[in-house]
Short mmCIF file of C-alpha atoms and ligand atoms in Angstrom, two decimals:
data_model
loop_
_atom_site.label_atom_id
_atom_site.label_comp_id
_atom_site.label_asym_id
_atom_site.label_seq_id
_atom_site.Cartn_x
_atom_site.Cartn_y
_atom_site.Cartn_z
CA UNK A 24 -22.66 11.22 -26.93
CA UNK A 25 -25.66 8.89 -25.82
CA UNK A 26 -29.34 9.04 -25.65
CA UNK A 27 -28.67 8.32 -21.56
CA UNK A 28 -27.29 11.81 -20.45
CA UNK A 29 -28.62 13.94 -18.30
CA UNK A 30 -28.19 17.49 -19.06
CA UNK A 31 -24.94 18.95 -17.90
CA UNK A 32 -25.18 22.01 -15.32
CA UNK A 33 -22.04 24.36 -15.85
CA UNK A 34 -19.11 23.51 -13.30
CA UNK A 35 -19.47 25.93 -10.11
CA UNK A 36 -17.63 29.10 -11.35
CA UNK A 37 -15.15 29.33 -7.85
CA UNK A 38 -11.64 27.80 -7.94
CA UNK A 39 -11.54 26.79 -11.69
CA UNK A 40 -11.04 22.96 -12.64
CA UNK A 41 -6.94 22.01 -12.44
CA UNK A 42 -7.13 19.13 -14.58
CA UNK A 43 -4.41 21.37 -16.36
CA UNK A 44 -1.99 20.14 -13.41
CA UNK A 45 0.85 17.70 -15.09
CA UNK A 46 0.53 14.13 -13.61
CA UNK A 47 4.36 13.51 -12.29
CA UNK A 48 3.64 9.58 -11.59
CA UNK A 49 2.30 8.15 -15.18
CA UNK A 50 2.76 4.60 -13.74
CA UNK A 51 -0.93 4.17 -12.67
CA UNK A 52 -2.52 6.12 -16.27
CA UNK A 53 -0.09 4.35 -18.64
CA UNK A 54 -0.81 0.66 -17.01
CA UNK A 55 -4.91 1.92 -17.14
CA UNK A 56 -4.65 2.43 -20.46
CA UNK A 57 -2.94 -1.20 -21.42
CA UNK A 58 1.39 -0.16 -21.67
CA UNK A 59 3.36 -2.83 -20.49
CA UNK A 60 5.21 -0.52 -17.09
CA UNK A 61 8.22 -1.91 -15.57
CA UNK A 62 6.19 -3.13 -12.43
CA UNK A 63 2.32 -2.56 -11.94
CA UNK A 64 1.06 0.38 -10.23
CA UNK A 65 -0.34 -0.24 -6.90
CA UNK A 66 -2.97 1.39 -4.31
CA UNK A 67 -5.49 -0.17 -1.80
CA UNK A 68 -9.41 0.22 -1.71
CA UNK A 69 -9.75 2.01 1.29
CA UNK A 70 -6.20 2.86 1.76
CA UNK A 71 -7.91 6.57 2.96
CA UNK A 72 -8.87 4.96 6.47
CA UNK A 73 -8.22 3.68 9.77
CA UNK A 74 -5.53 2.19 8.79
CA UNK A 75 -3.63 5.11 9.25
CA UNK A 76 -2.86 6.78 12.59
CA UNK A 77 -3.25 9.89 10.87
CA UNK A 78 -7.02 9.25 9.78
CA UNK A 79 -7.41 8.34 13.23
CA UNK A 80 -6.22 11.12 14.69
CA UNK A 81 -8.17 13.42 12.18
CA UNK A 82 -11.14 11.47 12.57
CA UNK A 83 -11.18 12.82 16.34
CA UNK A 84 -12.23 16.30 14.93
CA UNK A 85 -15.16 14.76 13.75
CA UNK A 86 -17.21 12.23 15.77
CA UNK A 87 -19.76 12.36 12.51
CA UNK A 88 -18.91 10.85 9.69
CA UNK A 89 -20.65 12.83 7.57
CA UNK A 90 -19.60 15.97 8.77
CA UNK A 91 -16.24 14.58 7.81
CA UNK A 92 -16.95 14.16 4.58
CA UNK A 93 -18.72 17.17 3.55
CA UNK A 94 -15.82 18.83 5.29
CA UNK A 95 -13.44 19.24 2.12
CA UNK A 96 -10.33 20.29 3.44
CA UNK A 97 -10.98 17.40 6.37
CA UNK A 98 -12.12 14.75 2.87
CA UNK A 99 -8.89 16.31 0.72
CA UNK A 100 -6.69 15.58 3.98
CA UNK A 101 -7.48 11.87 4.36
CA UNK A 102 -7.41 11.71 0.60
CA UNK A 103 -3.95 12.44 0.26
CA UNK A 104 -2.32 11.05 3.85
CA UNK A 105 -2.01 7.22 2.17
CA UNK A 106 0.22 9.00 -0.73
CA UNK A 107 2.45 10.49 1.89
CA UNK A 108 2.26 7.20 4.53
CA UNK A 109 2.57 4.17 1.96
CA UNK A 110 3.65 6.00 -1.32
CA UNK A 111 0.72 4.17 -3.52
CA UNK A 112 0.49 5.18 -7.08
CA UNK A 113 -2.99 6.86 -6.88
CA UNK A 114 -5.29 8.46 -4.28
CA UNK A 115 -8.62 8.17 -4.32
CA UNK A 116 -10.71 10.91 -2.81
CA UNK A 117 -12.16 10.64 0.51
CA UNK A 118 -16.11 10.40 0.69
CA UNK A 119 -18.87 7.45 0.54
CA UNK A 120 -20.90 5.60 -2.09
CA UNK A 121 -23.93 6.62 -0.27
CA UNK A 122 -23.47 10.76 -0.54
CA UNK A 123 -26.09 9.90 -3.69
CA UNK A 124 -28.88 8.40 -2.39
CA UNK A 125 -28.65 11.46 0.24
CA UNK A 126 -27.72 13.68 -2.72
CA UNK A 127 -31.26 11.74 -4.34
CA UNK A 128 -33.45 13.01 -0.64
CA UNK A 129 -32.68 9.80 0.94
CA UNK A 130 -31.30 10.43 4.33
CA UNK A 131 -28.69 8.20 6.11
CA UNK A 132 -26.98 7.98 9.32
CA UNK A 133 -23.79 6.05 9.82
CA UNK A 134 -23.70 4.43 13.06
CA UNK A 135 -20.02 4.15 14.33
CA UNK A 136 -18.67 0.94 14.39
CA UNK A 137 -22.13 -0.45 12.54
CA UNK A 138 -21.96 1.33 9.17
CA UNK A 139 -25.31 2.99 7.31
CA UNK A 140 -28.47 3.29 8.41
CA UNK A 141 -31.39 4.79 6.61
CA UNK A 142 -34.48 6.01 8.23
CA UNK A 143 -37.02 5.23 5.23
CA UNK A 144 -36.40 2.97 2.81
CA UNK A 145 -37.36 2.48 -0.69
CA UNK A 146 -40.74 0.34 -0.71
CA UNK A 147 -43.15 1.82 -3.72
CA UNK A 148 -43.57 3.72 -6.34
CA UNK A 149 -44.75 6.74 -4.50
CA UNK A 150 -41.10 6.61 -2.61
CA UNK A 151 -39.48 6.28 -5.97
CA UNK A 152 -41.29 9.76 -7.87
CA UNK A 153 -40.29 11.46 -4.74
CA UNK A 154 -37.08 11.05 -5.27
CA UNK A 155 -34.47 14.14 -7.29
CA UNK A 156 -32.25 13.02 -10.13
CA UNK A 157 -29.71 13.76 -12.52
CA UNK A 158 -27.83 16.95 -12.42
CA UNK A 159 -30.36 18.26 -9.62
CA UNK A 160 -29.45 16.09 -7.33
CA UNK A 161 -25.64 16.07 -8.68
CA UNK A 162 -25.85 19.88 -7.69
CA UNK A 163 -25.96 19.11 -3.72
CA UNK A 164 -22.78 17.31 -3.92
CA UNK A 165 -20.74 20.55 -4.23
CA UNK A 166 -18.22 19.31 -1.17
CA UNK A 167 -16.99 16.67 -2.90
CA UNK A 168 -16.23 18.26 -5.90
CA UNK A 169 -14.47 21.12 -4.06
CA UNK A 170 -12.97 18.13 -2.05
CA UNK A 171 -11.25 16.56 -5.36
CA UNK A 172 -10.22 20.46 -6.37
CA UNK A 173 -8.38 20.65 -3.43
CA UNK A 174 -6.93 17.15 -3.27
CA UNK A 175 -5.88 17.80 -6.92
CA UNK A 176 -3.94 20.86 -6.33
CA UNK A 177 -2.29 19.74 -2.73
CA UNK A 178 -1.27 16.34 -4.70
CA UNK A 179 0.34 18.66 -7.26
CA UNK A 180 0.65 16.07 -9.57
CA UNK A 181 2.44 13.17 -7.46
CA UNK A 182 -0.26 10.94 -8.57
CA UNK A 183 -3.14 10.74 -10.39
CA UNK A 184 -6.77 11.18 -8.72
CA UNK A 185 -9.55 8.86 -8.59
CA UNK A 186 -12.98 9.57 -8.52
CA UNK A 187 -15.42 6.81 -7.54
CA UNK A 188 -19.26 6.49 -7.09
CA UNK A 189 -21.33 3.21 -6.11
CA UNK A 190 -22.55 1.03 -8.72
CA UNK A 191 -27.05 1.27 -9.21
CA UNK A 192 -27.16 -2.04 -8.17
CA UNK A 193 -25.50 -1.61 -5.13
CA UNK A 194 -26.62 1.83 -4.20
CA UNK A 195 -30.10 0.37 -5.29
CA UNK A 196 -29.62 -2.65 -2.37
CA UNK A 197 -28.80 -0.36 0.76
CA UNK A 198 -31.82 2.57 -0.23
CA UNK A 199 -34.09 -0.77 -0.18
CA UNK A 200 -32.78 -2.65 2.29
CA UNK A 201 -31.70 0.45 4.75
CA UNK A 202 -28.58 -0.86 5.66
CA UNK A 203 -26.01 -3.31 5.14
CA UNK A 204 -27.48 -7.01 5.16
CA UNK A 205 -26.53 -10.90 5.07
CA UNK A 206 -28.76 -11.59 2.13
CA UNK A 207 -30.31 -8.73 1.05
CA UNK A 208 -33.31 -9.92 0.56
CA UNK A 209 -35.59 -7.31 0.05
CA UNK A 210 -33.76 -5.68 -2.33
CA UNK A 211 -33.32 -9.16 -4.08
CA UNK A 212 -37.22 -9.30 -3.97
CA UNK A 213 -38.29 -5.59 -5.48
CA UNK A 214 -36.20 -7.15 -8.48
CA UNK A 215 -39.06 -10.03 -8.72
CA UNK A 216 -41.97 -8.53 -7.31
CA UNK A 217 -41.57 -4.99 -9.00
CA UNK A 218 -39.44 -5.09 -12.03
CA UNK A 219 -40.59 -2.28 -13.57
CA UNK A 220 -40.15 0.05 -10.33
CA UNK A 221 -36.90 -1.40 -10.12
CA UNK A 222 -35.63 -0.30 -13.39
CA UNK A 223 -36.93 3.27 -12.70
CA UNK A 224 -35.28 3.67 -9.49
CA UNK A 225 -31.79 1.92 -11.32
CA UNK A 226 -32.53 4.59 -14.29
CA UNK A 227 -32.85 7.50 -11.77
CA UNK A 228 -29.55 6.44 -9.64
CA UNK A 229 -28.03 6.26 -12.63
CA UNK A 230 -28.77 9.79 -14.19
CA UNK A 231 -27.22 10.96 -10.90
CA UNK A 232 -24.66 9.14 -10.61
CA UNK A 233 -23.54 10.40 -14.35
CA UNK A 234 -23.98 14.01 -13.15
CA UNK A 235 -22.00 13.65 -10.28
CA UNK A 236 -18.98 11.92 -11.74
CA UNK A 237 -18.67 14.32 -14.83
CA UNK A 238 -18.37 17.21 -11.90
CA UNK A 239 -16.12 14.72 -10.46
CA UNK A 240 -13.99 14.50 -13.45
CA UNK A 241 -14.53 18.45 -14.29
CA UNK A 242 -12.74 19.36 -10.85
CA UNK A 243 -10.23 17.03 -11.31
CA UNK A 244 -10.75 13.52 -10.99
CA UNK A 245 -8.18 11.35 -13.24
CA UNK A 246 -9.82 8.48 -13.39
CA UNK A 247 -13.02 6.89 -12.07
CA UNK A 248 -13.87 3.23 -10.37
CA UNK A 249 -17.73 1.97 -9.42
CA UNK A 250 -17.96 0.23 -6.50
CA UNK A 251 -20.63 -2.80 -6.83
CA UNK A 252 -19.97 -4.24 -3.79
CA UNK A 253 -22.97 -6.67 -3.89
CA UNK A 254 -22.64 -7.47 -7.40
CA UNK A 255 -22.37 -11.21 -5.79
CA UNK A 256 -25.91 -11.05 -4.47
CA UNK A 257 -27.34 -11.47 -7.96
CA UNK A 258 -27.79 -14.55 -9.96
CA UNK A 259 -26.27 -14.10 -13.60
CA UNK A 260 -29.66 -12.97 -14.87
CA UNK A 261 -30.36 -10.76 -12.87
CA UNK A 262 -27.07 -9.26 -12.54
CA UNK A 263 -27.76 -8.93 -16.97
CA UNK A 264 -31.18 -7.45 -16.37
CA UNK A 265 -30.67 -5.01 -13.27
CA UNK A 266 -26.68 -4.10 -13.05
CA UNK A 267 -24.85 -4.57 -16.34
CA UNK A 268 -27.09 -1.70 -18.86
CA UNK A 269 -26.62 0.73 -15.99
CA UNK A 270 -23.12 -0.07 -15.77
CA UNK A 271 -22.77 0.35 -19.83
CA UNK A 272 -25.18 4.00 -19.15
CA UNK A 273 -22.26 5.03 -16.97
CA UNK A 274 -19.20 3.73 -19.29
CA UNK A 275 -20.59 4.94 -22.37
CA UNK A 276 -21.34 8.41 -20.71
CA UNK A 277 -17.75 9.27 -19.37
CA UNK A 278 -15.43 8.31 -22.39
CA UNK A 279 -13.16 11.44 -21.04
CA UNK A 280 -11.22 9.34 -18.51
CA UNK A 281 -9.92 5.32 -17.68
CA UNK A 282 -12.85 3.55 -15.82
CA UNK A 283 -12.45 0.74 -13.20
CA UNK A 284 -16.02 -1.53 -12.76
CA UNK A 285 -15.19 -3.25 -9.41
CA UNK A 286 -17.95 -5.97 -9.23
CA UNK A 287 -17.61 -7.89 -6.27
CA UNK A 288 -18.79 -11.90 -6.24
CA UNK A 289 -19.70 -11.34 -9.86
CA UNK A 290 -17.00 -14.05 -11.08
CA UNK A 291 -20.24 -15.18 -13.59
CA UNK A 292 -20.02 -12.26 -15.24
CA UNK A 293 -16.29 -11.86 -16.58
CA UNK A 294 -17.27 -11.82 -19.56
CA UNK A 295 -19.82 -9.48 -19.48
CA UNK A 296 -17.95 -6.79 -17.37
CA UNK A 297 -15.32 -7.17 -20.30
CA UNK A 298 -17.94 -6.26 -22.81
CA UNK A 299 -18.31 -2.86 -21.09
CA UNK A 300 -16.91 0.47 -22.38
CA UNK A 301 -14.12 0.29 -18.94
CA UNK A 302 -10.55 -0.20 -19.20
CA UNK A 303 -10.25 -2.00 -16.14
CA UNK A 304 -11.74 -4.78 -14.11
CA UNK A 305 -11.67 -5.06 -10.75
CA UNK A 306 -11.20 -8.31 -8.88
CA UNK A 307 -12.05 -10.03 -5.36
CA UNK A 308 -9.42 -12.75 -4.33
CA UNK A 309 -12.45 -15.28 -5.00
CA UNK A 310 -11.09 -15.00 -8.36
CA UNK A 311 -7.89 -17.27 -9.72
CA UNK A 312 -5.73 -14.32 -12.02
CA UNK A 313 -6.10 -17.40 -14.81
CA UNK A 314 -9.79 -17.26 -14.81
CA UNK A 315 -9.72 -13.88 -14.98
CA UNK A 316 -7.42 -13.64 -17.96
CA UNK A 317 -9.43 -16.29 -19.63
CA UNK A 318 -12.82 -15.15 -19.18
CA UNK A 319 -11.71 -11.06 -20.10
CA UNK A 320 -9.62 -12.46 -23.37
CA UNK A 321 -7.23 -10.12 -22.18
CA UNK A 322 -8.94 -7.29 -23.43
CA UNK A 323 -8.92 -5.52 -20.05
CA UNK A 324 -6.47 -4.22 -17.61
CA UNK A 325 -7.00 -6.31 -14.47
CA UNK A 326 -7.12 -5.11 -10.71
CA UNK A 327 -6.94 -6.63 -7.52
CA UNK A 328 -6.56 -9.19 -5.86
CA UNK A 329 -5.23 -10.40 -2.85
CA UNK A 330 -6.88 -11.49 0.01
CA UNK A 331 -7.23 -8.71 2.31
CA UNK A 332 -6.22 -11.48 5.21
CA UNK A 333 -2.95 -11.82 3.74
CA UNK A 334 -1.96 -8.32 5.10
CA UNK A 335 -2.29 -9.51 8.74
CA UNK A 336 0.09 -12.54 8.04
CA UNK A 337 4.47 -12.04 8.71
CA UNK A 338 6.58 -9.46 5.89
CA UNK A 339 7.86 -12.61 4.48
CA UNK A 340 4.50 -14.46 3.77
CA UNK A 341 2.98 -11.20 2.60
CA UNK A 342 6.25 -10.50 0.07
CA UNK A 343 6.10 -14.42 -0.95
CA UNK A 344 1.82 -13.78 -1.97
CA UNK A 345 2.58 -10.47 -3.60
CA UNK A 346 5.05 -11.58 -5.59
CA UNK A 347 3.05 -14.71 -6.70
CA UNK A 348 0.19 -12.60 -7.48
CA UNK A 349 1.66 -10.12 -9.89
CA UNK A 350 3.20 -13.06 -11.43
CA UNK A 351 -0.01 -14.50 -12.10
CA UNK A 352 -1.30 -11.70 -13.71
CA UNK A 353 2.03 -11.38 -15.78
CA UNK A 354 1.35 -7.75 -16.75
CA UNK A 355 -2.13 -5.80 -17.82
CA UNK A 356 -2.48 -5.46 -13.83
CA UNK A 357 -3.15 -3.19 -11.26
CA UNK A 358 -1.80 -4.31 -7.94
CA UNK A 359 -4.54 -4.01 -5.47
CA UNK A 360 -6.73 -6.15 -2.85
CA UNK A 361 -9.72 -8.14 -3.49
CA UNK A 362 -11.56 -5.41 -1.93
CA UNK A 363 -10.65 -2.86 0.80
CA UNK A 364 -8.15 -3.05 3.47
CA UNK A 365 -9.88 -3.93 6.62
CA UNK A 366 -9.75 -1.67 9.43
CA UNK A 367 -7.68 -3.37 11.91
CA UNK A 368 -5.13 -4.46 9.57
CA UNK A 369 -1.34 -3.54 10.80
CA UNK A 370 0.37 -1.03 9.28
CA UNK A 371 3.33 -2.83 8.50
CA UNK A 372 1.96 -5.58 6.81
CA UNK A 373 0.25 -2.80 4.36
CA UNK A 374 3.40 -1.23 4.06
CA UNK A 375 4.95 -4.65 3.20
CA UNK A 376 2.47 -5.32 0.30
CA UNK A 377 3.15 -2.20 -1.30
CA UNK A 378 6.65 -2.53 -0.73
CA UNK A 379 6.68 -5.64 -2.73
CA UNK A 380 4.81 -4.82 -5.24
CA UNK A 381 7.22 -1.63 -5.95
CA UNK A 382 10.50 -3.45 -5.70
CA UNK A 383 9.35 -6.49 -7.89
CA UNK A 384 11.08 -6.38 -10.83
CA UNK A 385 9.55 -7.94 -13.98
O1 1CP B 419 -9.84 5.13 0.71
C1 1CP B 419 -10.89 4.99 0.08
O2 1CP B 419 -11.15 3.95 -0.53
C2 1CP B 419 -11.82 6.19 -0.06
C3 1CP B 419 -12.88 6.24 0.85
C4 1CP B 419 -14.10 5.35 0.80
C5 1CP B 419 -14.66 4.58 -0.25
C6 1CP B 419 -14.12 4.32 -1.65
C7 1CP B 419 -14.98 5.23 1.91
C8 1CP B 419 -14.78 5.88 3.23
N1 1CP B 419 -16.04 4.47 1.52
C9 1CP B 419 -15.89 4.05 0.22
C10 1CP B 419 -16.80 3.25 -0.60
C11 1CP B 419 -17.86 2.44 0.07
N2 1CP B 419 -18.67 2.80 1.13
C12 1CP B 419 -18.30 1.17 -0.38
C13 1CP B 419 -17.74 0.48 -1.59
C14 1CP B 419 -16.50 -0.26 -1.31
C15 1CP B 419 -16.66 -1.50 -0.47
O3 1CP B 419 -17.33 -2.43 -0.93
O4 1CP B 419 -16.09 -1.50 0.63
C16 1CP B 419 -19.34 0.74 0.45
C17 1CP B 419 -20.12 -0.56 0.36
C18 1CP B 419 -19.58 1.77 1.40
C19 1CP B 419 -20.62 1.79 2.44
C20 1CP B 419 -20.03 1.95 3.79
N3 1CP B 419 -19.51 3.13 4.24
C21 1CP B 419 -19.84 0.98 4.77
C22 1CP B 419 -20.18 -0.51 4.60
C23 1CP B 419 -21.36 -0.91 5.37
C24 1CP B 419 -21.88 -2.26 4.94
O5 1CP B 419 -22.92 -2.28 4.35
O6 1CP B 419 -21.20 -3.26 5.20
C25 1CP B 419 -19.24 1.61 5.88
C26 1CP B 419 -18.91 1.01 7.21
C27 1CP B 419 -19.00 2.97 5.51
C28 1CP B 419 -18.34 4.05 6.29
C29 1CP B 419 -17.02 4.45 5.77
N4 1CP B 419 -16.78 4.96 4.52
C30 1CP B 419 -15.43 5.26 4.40
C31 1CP B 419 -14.81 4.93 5.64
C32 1CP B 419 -13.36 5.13 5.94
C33 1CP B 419 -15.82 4.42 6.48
C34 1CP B 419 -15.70 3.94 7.91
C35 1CP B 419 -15.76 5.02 8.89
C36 1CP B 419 -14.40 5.25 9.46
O7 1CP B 419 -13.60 4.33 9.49
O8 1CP B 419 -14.08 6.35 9.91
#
């Protein structure tokens, strides 16, 4: 136990947590917790997406995206249509990295086509006390908890579940900024103008975010991955001051289950991200699999990273990178993209990168 936790609320009494539920496909847990498997487990970051015709189609029934996702049967539907479609060796649940700062009374709408927008931003420290935390806040995120219940016991134990939640940092940027950005500068600034506001908003996304995925793990979640997509924004110091202790809060707090820290553009900080309580690193395709290796000392499972692009390229080209890739790593890997599969990308040539990765034979 840390000094960091927030207090634990008791699990919501209806349908009781199936953790219970054997895990058929071990591939993905043994590789996350360092075996040597006979090829590396393999899934995409947003493999639960338009991608597939089915998400699509479902996506019809609900022109808003958040009434999607606090829909769980709708969020435990998507969740589980990439194991059926592509036969990847873990789902991840269906749901956003910005249900907490809405969870934390910060309201967003997501524009189609556009992505997030918030309303009011984060600018003082007025906007900051106003804000709920910790297992308060974790409480209004009931829906995705009953969303990984239900994924848990319609996957019946084909694969494991992960569980996922933005990284501070990153959730930080877009309740500052109010939306994606180019530079995000103004969350870039509050980290030189207002330091110590800053670090009380990072503490207070962080205390929720520790709530939300222990309920996440208490209704089933297998494993968990952060997202900190703008972990590249940040020069080294910064990313030491601002990202990396909350990161280490988060670790330290969940030792129940394999952790993933997905830090995008944060190649300077290898060595750092291997210092943290995780078992796996996640990598963009910036990233050479050597470098990687080097900087980590092999102390971590690896996952990622090829360039999303490949996936629009010919079956052959695609099966030649894969391949490569996995070679490069040469075991202690999760096959995966440098981040998630973009929207328009062809079917096929997903189904051809996880097709290679599951006949390559070490
Ligand atoms: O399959 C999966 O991976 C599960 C579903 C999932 C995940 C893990 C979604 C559904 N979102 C996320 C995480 C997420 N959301 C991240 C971290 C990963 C990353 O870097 O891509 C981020 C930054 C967001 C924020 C977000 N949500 C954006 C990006 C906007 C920006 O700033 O550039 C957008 C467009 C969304 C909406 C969203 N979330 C998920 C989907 C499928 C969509 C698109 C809506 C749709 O296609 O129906």
């Amino acid at each position: 136990m840390t000094t960091n936790q927030s207090p634990v609320t008791n699990p919501p009494t209806t349908n009781p947590p199936i953790t219970s539920l054997p895990v058929t496909n071990y591939l993905f847990l043994r590789a996350a917790l360092g075996e040597t498997t006979e090829r590396p487990p393999v899934w995409l970051m947003r493999q639960a997406g338009r991608i597939l015709p089915q998400y699509r189609a479902l996506r019809q029934r609900f022109p808003d995206f958040k009434a999607f996702v606090k829909t769980p049967d709708a969020a435990a539907e998507a969740t589980l249509q990439p194991i059926d479609e592509l036969g990847v060796d873990a789902a991840i649940v269906f749901s956003d990295i910005l249900v907490i700062p809405e969870a934390m009374g910060l309201d967003y709408e997501m524009i189609e086509a556009k992505g997030p927008r918030f309303p009011k931003t984060i600018e003082n420290q007025q906007d900051v006390s106003m804000l709920r935390s910790g297992a308060e806040a974790a409480l209004s995120l009931e829906y995705v908890y009953e969303a990984i219940r239900i994924s848990k016991r319609e996957l019946a134990g084909r694969v494991p579940l992960i569980g996922f939640a933005g990284a501070p940092w990153t959730i930080l940027a877009y309740m500052v900024e109010g939306s994606g950005s180019k530079t995000f500068s103004k969350a870039r600034r509050l980290l030189y103008t207002q330091p110590v506001l800053a670090h009380e908003l990072l503490q207070k996304i962080t205390d929720t975010t520790i709530a939300y995925l222990r309920h996440q793990v208490l209704a089933g979640a297998d494993l968990l991955q952060l997202f900190d997509s703008w972990a590249g924004e940040l020069p080294p110091a910064h990313y030491r001051a601002f990202a990396l202790p909350y990161l280490r809060q988060i670790c330290e707090a969940l030792p129940e289950v394999p952790k993933t820290v997905f830090a995008k553009g944060a190649w300077f900080a290898l060595e750092d991200l291997a210092a943290l309580p995780c078992q796996i690193v996640g990598l963009d395709w910036n990233i050479s699999p050597e470098f990687a290796k080097q900087k980590t000392g092999g102390h971590k499972v690896l996952q990622g990273n090829l360039d999303p692009c490949t996936l629009y390229a010919d079956t052959k080209t695609i099966e030649k990178e894969t391949r490569a890739m996995i070679q490069a790593f040469g075991g202690k890997h999760i096959a995966n993209l440098g981040h998630g599969v973009y929207p328009d990308t062809p079917l096929d040539g997903v189904k051809a990168f996880v097709g290679a990765v599951k006949n390559y034979d070490v």
